[in-house]
Amino acid sequence: RPNLPPNGPIQPPIALVQPPNGPVQPLDESNQPPSALIQPPIGPIQLTDEVHKLINKISEGENLSNTDIEVTEASEKGDNYMGQLLRVQVSDKKQQKSQNFIVKNAPNHPVIRKMVPVENLYRREIAAYKTILPTLYKVQVKYSIPIEERFSYAKFFGCIDDLGKESIIMEDLSTKGFKMYNRKISFDKQHLELVIKTLARFHATSFVLKKTH
């Protein structure tokens, strides 16, 4: 229940934690894990103006026009610790076709950005998608690595790297049958082998690039 002071308006209650020994203390956000500070949105999920404009630009490049945009959560709580994942479906009403994107938004909570170098992490990820991964993939093509033996990754469509507004827009792999693996269950042998083989191909390709450039 809200606290009703003798004089003045009703005040919302203060979140309290009870230490094992000692008086009750106000909840200190700085001691909370990053995932606890990424709160689910209240009300309809919306894209920022910057992301909305970028989605429209990307859609035009994908030959989608006269579009409707639907936005939903792309992950469960706890699946992603460094941002909010959204699934964006862009539907072309005239052509009766659609395309899905994944939008990864950086956390903008000041406590998280103080605890974790969010800006650097996103700039590195953006550099990987824009420069490093495409370069490594070209190495595989140059040396005629069979398609089934190449490492692959989600298609990168665009990004926003403005401070505090970092976002990455990628292909939604769920449309190709991929699913999020239950993070609470250990990999089985088949999935473990797939992960190790993919990482091995990635690192092997990087060695080839180092030797040839």
PDB file of C-alpha atoms in Angstrom:
ATOM      1  CA  ARG A   1       0.000   0.000   0.000  1.00  0.00           C
ATOM      2  CA  PRO A   2       1.182   3.568  -0.619  1.00  0.00           C
ATOM      3  CA  ASN A   3       2.438   5.503   2.379  1.00  0.00           C
ATOM      4  CA  LEU A   4       0.189   8.387   3.401  1.00  0.00           C
ATOM      5  CA  PRO A   5       2.223  11.186   5.030  1.00  0.00           C
ATOM      6  CA  PRO A   6       0.515  13.361   7.671  1.00  0.00           C
ATOM      7  CA  ASN A   7       0.670  16.312   5.283  1.00  0.00           C
ATOM      8  CA  GLY A   8       1.159  16.183   1.536  1.00  0.00           C
ATOM      9  CA  PRO A   9       0.293  13.958  -1.418  1.00  0.00           C
ATOM     10  CA  ILE A  10       0.350  10.186  -1.406  1.00  0.00           C
ATOM     11  CA  GLN A  11       3.864   8.873  -2.112  1.00  0.00           C
ATOM     12  CA  PRO A  12       4.711   5.560  -3.829  1.00  0.00           C
ATOM     13  CA  PRO A  13       6.338   2.940  -1.587  1.00  0.00           C
ATOM     14  CA  ILE A  14      10.131   2.597  -1.558  1.00  0.00           C
ATOM     15  CA  ALA A  15      11.541  -0.791  -2.577  1.00  0.00           C
ATOM     16  CA  LEU A  16      13.238  -2.261   0.483  1.00  0.00           C
ATOM     17  CA  VAL A  17      15.597  -5.126   1.153  1.00  0.00           C
ATOM     18  CA  GLN A  18      16.174  -6.613   4.589  1.00  0.00           C
ATOM     19  CA  PRO A  19      19.843  -7.466   5.279  1.00  0.00           C
ATOM     20  CA  PRO A  20      20.541 -10.492   7.518  1.00  0.00           C
ATOM     21  CA  ASN A  21      21.566  -8.137  10.310  1.00  0.00           C
ATOM     22  CA  GLY A  22      20.836  -4.462  10.602  1.00  0.00           C
ATOM     23  CA  PRO A  23      18.110  -1.994   9.598  1.00  0.00           C
ATOM     24  CA  VAL A  24      16.072  -2.094   6.410  1.00  0.00           C
ATOM     25  CA  GLN A  25      17.886  -0.330   3.562  1.00  0.00           C
ATOM     26  CA  PRO A  26      16.642   1.174   0.273  1.00  0.00           C
ATOM     27  CA  LEU A  27      17.281  -1.011  -2.769  1.00  0.00           C
ATOM     28  CA  ASP A  28      20.608  -0.055  -4.383  1.00  0.00           C
ATOM     29  CA  GLU A  29      20.354  -0.408  -8.198  1.00  0.00           C
ATOM     30  CA  SER A  30      24.143  -0.335  -8.541  1.00  0.00           C
ATOM     31  CA  ASN A  31      24.307  -3.778  -6.897  1.00  0.00           C
ATOM     32  CA  GLN A  32      21.805  -5.367  -9.281  1.00  0.00           C
ATOM     33  CA  PRO A  33      22.898  -7.541 -12.245  1.00  0.00           C
ATOM     34  CA  PRO A  34      22.463  -5.884 -15.673  1.00  0.00           C
ATOM     35  CA  SER A  35      19.641  -8.274 -16.605  1.00  0.00           C
ATOM     36  CA  ALA A  36      17.605  -7.098 -13.604  1.00  0.00           C
ATOM     37  CA  LEU A  37      17.765  -3.503 -14.839  1.00  0.00           C
ATOM     38  CA  ILE A  38      16.436  -4.243 -18.326  1.00  0.00           C
ATOM     39  CA  GLN A  39      12.746  -3.895 -17.620  1.00  0.00           C
ATOM     40  CA  PRO A  40      10.072  -5.097 -20.063  1.00  0.00           C
ATOM     41  CA  PRO A  41       8.273  -2.243 -21.788  1.00  0.00           C
ATOM     42  CA  ILE A  42       4.926  -1.100 -20.457  1.00  0.00           C
ATOM     43  CA  GLY A  43       2.255  -0.957 -23.145  1.00  0.00           C
ATOM     44  CA  PRO A  44       2.764  -1.524 -26.874  1.00  0.00           C
ATOM     45  CA  ILE A  45       6.351  -2.120 -28.005  1.00  0.00           C
ATOM     46  CA  GLN A  46       7.564   0.709 -30.213  1.00  0.00           C
ATOM     47  CA  LEU A  47      10.663   1.393 -32.276  1.00  0.00           C
ATOM     48  CA  THR A  48      12.670   4.543 -31.736  1.00  0.00           C
ATOM     49  CA  ASP A  49      12.345   7.156 -34.471  1.00  0.00           C
ATOM     50  CA  GLU A  50      15.891   6.397 -35.626  1.00  0.00           C
ATOM     51  CA  VAL A  51      15.287   2.650 -35.901  1.00  0.00           C
ATOM     52  CA  HIS A  52      11.911   3.190 -37.588  1.00  0.00           C
ATOM     53  CA  LYS A  53      13.518   5.370 -40.268  1.00  0.00           C
ATOM     54  CA  LEU A  54      16.285   2.826 -40.814  1.00  0.00           C
ATOM     55  CA  ILE A  55      13.774  -0.033 -41.094  1.00  0.00           C
ATOM     56  CA  ASN A  56      11.857   1.946 -43.719  1.00  0.00           C
ATOM     57  CA  LYS A  57      15.064   2.587 -45.668  1.00  0.00           C
ATOM     58  CA  ILE A  58      16.057  -1.090 -45.510  1.00  0.00           C
ATOM     59  CA  SER A  59      12.553  -2.140 -46.571  1.00  0.00           C
ATOM     60  CA  GLU A  60      12.753   0.071 -49.643  1.00  0.00           C
ATOM     61  CA  GLY A  61      16.056  -1.593 -50.527  1.00  0.00           C
ATOM     62  CA  GLU A  62      14.329  -4.978 -50.196  1.00  0.00           C
ATOM     63  CA  ASN A  63      11.629  -3.815 -52.643  1.00  0.00           C
ATOM     64  CA  LEU A  64       8.957  -3.491 -49.978  1.00  0.00           C
ATOM     65  CA  SER A  65       6.553  -0.554 -50.193  1.00  0.00           C
ATOM     66  CA  ASN A  66       3.169   0.459 -48.765  1.00  0.00           C
ATOM     67  CA  THR A  67       4.166  -1.419 -45.627  1.00  0.00           C
ATOM     68  CA  ASP A  68       2.775  -2.229 -42.218  1.00  0.00           C
ATOM     69  CA  ILE A  69       5.231  -2.778 -39.361  1.00  0.00           C
ATOM     70  CA  GLU A  70       4.568  -5.152 -36.458  1.00  0.00           C
ATOM     71  CA  VAL A  71       6.949  -5.246 -33.475  1.00  0.00           C
ATOM     72  CA  THR A  72       7.136  -8.015 -30.857  1.00  0.00           C
ATOM     73  CA  GLU A  73       9.614  -9.233 -28.251  1.00  0.00           C
ATOM     74  CA  ALA A  74      12.178 -11.628 -29.769  1.00  0.00           C
ATOM     75  CA  SER A  75      13.453 -13.258 -26.589  1.00  0.00           C
ATOM     76  CA  GLU A  76      12.401 -14.302 -23.122  1.00  0.00           C
ATOM     77  CA  LYS A  77      13.582 -12.536 -19.976  1.00  0.00           C
ATOM     78  CA  GLY A  78      17.147 -13.599 -19.216  1.00  0.00           C
ATOM     79  CA  ASP A  79      17.951 -14.781 -22.757  1.00  0.00           C
ATOM     80  CA  ASN A  80      19.891 -11.633 -23.600  1.00  0.00           C
ATOM     81  CA  TYR A  81      21.868  -9.611 -21.069  1.00  0.00           C
ATOM     82  CA  MET A  82      23.182  -6.803 -23.219  1.00  0.00           C
ATOM     83  CA  GLY A  83      20.135  -5.249 -24.755  1.00  0.00           C
ATOM     84  CA  GLN A  84      16.577  -5.642 -25.929  1.00  0.00           C
ATOM     85  CA  LEU A  85      15.818  -7.969 -28.844  1.00  0.00           C
ATOM     86  CA  LEU A  86      12.812  -7.131 -30.997  1.00  0.00           C
ATOM     87  CA  ARG A  87      11.288  -8.993 -33.929  1.00  0.00           C
ATOM     88  CA  VAL A  88      10.072  -6.635 -36.656  1.00  0.00           C
ATOM     89  CA  GLN A  89       7.808  -7.882 -39.421  1.00  0.00           C
ATOM     90  CA  VAL A  90       7.453  -5.588 -42.421  1.00  0.00           C
ATOM     91  CA  SER A  91       4.462  -6.499 -44.603  1.00  0.00           C
ATOM     92  CA  ASP A  92       3.887  -5.196 -48.122  1.00  0.00           C
ATOM     93  CA  LYS A  93       0.101  -5.085 -48.475  1.00  0.00           C
ATOM     94  CA  LYS A  94       0.143  -4.550 -52.231  1.00  0.00           C
ATOM     95  CA  GLN A  95       2.600  -7.326 -53.090  1.00  0.00           C
ATOM     96  CA  GLN A  96       1.324  -9.536 -50.266  1.00  0.00           C
ATOM     97  CA  LYS A  97       4.785 -10.406 -49.006  1.00  0.00           C
ATOM     98  CA  SER A  98       6.682  -9.722 -45.821  1.00  0.00           C
ATOM     99  CA  GLN A  99      10.132  -9.834 -44.289  1.00  0.00           C
ATOM    100  CA  ASN A 100      11.270 -10.242 -40.700  1.00  0.00           C
ATOM    101  CA  PHE A 101      14.171  -8.470 -39.020  1.00  0.00           C
ATOM    102  CA  ILE A 102      15.784  -8.706 -35.598  1.00  0.00           C
ATOM    103  CA  VAL A 103      16.547  -5.396 -33.907  1.00  0.00           C
ATOM    104  CA  LYS A 104      19.077  -5.430 -31.088  1.00  0.00           C
ATOM    105  CA  ASN A 105      18.896  -2.252 -28.995  1.00  0.00           C
ATOM    106  CA  ALA A 106      21.633  -1.370 -26.534  1.00  0.00           C
ATOM    107  CA  PRO A 107      20.557  -0.822 -22.919  1.00  0.00           C
ATOM    108  CA  ASN A 108      20.383   2.860 -22.065  1.00  0.00           C
ATOM    109  CA  HIS A 109      19.967   2.503 -18.297  1.00  0.00           C
ATOM    110  CA  PRO A 110      22.696   4.722 -16.759  1.00  0.00           C
ATOM    111  CA  VAL A 111      23.624   2.094 -14.158  1.00  0.00           C
ATOM    112  CA  ILE A 112      24.225  -0.558 -16.830  1.00  0.00           C
ATOM    113  CA  ARG A 113      26.276   1.825 -18.964  1.00  0.00           C
ATOM    114  CA  LYS A 114      28.360   2.661 -15.905  1.00  0.00           C
ATOM    115  CA  MET A 115      28.906  -1.017 -15.037  1.00  0.00           C
ATOM    116  CA  VAL A 116      29.551  -2.294 -18.572  1.00  0.00           C
ATOM    117  CA  PRO A 117      31.330  -0.663 -21.582  1.00  0.00           C
ATOM    118  CA  VAL A 118      28.141  -0.853 -23.671  1.00  0.00           C
ATOM    119  CA  GLU A 119      29.335   1.635 -26.306  1.00  0.00           C
ATOM    120  CA  ASN A 120      32.561  -0.299 -26.980  1.00  0.00           C
ATOM    121  CA  LEU A 121      30.769  -3.653 -27.094  1.00  0.00           C
ATOM    122  CA  TYR A 122      28.285  -2.434 -29.697  1.00  0.00           C
ATOM    123  CA  ARG A 123      30.935  -0.682 -31.780  1.00  0.00           C
ATOM    124  CA  ARG A 124      32.914  -3.938 -31.894  1.00  0.00           C
ATOM    125  CA  GLU A 125      29.860  -5.946 -32.863  1.00  0.00           C
ATOM    126  CA  ILE A 126      28.978  -3.435 -35.566  1.00  0.00           C
ATOM    127  CA  ALA A 127      32.550  -3.583 -36.899  1.00  0.00           C
ATOM    128  CA  ALA A 128      32.339  -7.381 -36.964  1.00  0.00           C
ATOM    129  CA  TYR A 129      29.145  -7.379 -39.040  1.00  0.00           C
ATOM    130  CA  LYS A 130      30.156  -4.514 -41.341  1.00  0.00           C
ATOM    131  CA  THR A 131      33.795  -5.395 -41.984  1.00  0.00           C
ATOM    132  CA  ILE A 132      35.308  -8.490 -40.368  1.00  0.00           C
ATOM    133  CA  LEU A 133      32.707 -11.173 -41.152  1.00  0.00           C
ATOM    134  CA  PRO A 134      32.160 -10.098 -44.794  1.00  0.00           C
ATOM    135  CA  THR A 135      35.946 -10.062 -45.324  1.00  0.00           C
ATOM    136  CA  LEU A 136      36.325 -13.555 -43.884  1.00  0.00           C
ATOM    137  CA  TYR A 137      33.440 -14.825 -45.981  1.00  0.00           C
ATOM    138  CA  LYS A 138      35.113 -13.490 -49.141  1.00  0.00           C
ATOM    139  CA  VAL A 139      38.219 -15.481 -48.201  1.00  0.00           C
ATOM    140  CA  GLN A 140      36.109 -18.652 -48.181  1.00  0.00           C
ATOM    141  CA  VAL A 141      34.705 -17.790 -51.607  1.00  0.00           C
ATOM    142  CA  LYS A 142      38.135 -16.911 -53.003  1.00  0.00           C
ATOM    143  CA  TYR A 143      39.561 -20.293 -52.055  1.00  0.00           C
ATOM    144  CA  SER A 144      36.454 -22.195 -53.207  1.00  0.00           C
ATOM    145  CA  ILE A 145      35.528 -23.599 -49.820  1.00  0.00           C
ATOM    146  CA  PRO A 146      32.422 -25.777 -50.353  1.00  0.00           C
ATOM    147  CA  ILE A 147      29.283 -23.996 -49.197  1.00  0.00           C
ATOM    148  CA  GLU A 148      28.438 -26.730 -46.678  1.00  0.00           C
ATOM    149  CA  GLU A 149      31.873 -26.278 -45.054  1.00  0.00           C
ATOM    150  CA  ARG A 150      31.807 -22.497 -44.739  1.00  0.00           C
ATOM    151  CA  PHE A 151      30.955 -20.740 -41.509  1.00  0.00           C
ATOM    152  CA  SER A 152      27.917 -18.523 -41.912  1.00  0.00           C
ATOM    153  CA  TYR A 153      26.184 -15.776 -39.942  1.00  0.00           C
ATOM    154  CA  ALA A 154      22.985 -13.767 -39.882  1.00  0.00           C
ATOM    155  CA  LYS A 155      22.746 -11.156 -42.647  1.00  0.00           C
ATOM    156  CA  PHE A 156      23.493  -7.642 -41.453  1.00  0.00           C
ATOM    157  CA  PHE A 157      21.114  -4.947 -42.741  1.00  0.00           C
ATOM    158  CA  GLY A 158      22.212  -1.821 -40.917  1.00  0.00           C
ATOM    159  CA  CYS A 159      22.948  -0.124 -37.630  1.00  0.00           C
ATOM    160  CA  ILE A 160      22.811   3.026 -35.561  1.00  0.00           C
ATOM    161  CA  ASP A 161      25.997   3.843 -33.660  1.00  0.00           C
ATOM    162  CA  ASP A 162      24.965   7.119 -32.010  1.00  0.00           C
ATOM    163  CA  LEU A 163      25.942   7.199 -28.343  1.00  0.00           C
ATOM    164  CA  GLY A 164      23.098   5.914 -26.176  1.00  0.00           C
ATOM    165  CA  LYS A 165      21.034   4.862 -29.202  1.00  0.00           C
ATOM    166  CA  GLU A 166      23.103   1.935 -30.504  1.00  0.00           C
ATOM    167  CA  SER A 167      21.044  -0.558 -32.525  1.00  0.00           C
ATOM    168  CA  ILE A 168      21.835  -3.436 -34.882  1.00  0.00           C
ATOM    169  CA  ILE A 169      19.390  -4.760 -37.487  1.00  0.00           C
ATOM    170  CA  MET A 170      19.885  -8.320 -38.673  1.00  0.00           C
ATOM    171  CA  GLU A 171      18.200 -11.143 -40.505  1.00  0.00           C
ATOM    172  CA  ASP A 172      15.610 -13.061 -38.473  1.00  0.00           C
ATOM    173  CA  LEU A 173      16.907 -16.637 -38.648  1.00  0.00           C
ATOM    174  CA  SER A 174      13.701 -18.042 -37.169  1.00  0.00           C
ATOM    175  CA  THR A 175      12.180 -17.733 -40.658  1.00  0.00           C
ATOM    176  CA  LYS A 176      14.716 -20.386 -41.760  1.00  0.00           C
ATOM    177  CA  GLY A 177      13.782 -22.769 -38.980  1.00  0.00           C
ATOM    178  CA  PHE A 178      16.365 -21.769 -36.375  1.00  0.00           C
ATOM    179  CA  LYS A 179      15.245 -21.661 -32.743  1.00  0.00           C
ATOM    180  CA  MET A 180      16.640 -20.289 -29.510  1.00  0.00           C
ATOM    181  CA  TYR A 181      18.304 -23.098 -27.556  1.00  0.00           C
ATOM    182  CA  ASN A 182      17.172 -23.448 -23.961  1.00  0.00           C
ATOM    183  CA  ARG A 183      19.972 -21.722 -22.031  1.00  0.00           C
ATOM    184  CA  LYS A 184      19.191 -23.798 -18.939  1.00  0.00           C
ATOM    185  CA  ILE A 185      19.948 -27.087 -20.708  1.00  0.00           C
ATOM    186  CA  SER A 186      23.443 -28.233 -21.670  1.00  0.00           C
ATOM    187  CA  PHE A 187      24.196 -28.820 -25.351  1.00  0.00           C
ATOM    188  CA  ASP A 188      23.750 -32.348 -26.611  1.00  0.00           C
ATOM    189  CA  LYS A 189      26.619 -33.913 -28.573  1.00  0.00           C
ATOM    190  CA  GLN A 190      25.191 -32.976 -31.977  1.00  0.00           C
ATOM    191  CA  HIS A 191      24.803 -29.281 -31.164  1.00  0.00           C
ATOM    192  CA  LEU A 192      28.156 -29.158 -29.382  1.00  0.00           C
ATOM    193  CA  GLU A 193      29.904 -30.558 -32.463  1.00  0.00           C
ATOM    194  CA  LEU A 194      28.167 -27.996 -34.688  1.00  0.00           C
ATOM    195  CA  VAL A 195      29.330 -25.122 -32.460  1.00  0.00           C
ATOM    196  CA  ILE A 196      32.953 -26.358 -32.306  1.00  0.00           C
ATOM    197  CA  LYS A 197      33.125 -26.981 -36.066  1.00  0.00           C
ATOM    198  CA  THR A 198      31.741 -23.523 -36.830  1.00  0.00           C
ATOM    199  CA  LEU A 199      34.199 -21.838 -34.458  1.00  0.00           C
ATOM    200  CA  ALA A 200      37.049 -23.880 -35.967  1.00  0.00           C
ATOM    201  CA  ARG A 201      36.113 -22.759 -39.497  1.00  0.00           C
ATOM    202  CA  PHE A 202      35.883 -19.157 -38.335  1.00  0.00           C
ATOM    203  CA  HIS A 203      39.329 -19.186 -36.709  1.00  0.00           C
ATOM    204  CA  ALA A 204      40.913 -21.151 -39.559  1.00  0.00           C
ATOM    205  CA  THR A 205      39.635 -18.565 -42.043  1.00  0.00           C
ATOM    206  CA  SER A 206      41.098 -15.768 -39.939  1.00  0.00           C
ATOM    207  CA  PHE A 207      44.529 -17.463 -40.087  1.00  0.00           C
ATOM    208  CA  VAL A 208      44.255 -17.673 -43.890  1.00  0.00           C
ATOM    209  CA  LEU A 209      43.431 -13.961 -44.013  1.00  0.00           C
ATOM    210  CA  LYS A 210      46.413 -13.164 -41.782  1.00  0.00           C
ATOM    211  CA  LYS A 211      48.781 -15.166 -43.998  1.00  0.00           C
ATOM    212  CA  THR A 212      47.532 -13.760 -47.295  1.00  0.00           C
ATOM    213  CA  HIS A 213      47.122 -10.049 -46.460  1.00  0.00           C
TER     214      HIS A 213
END
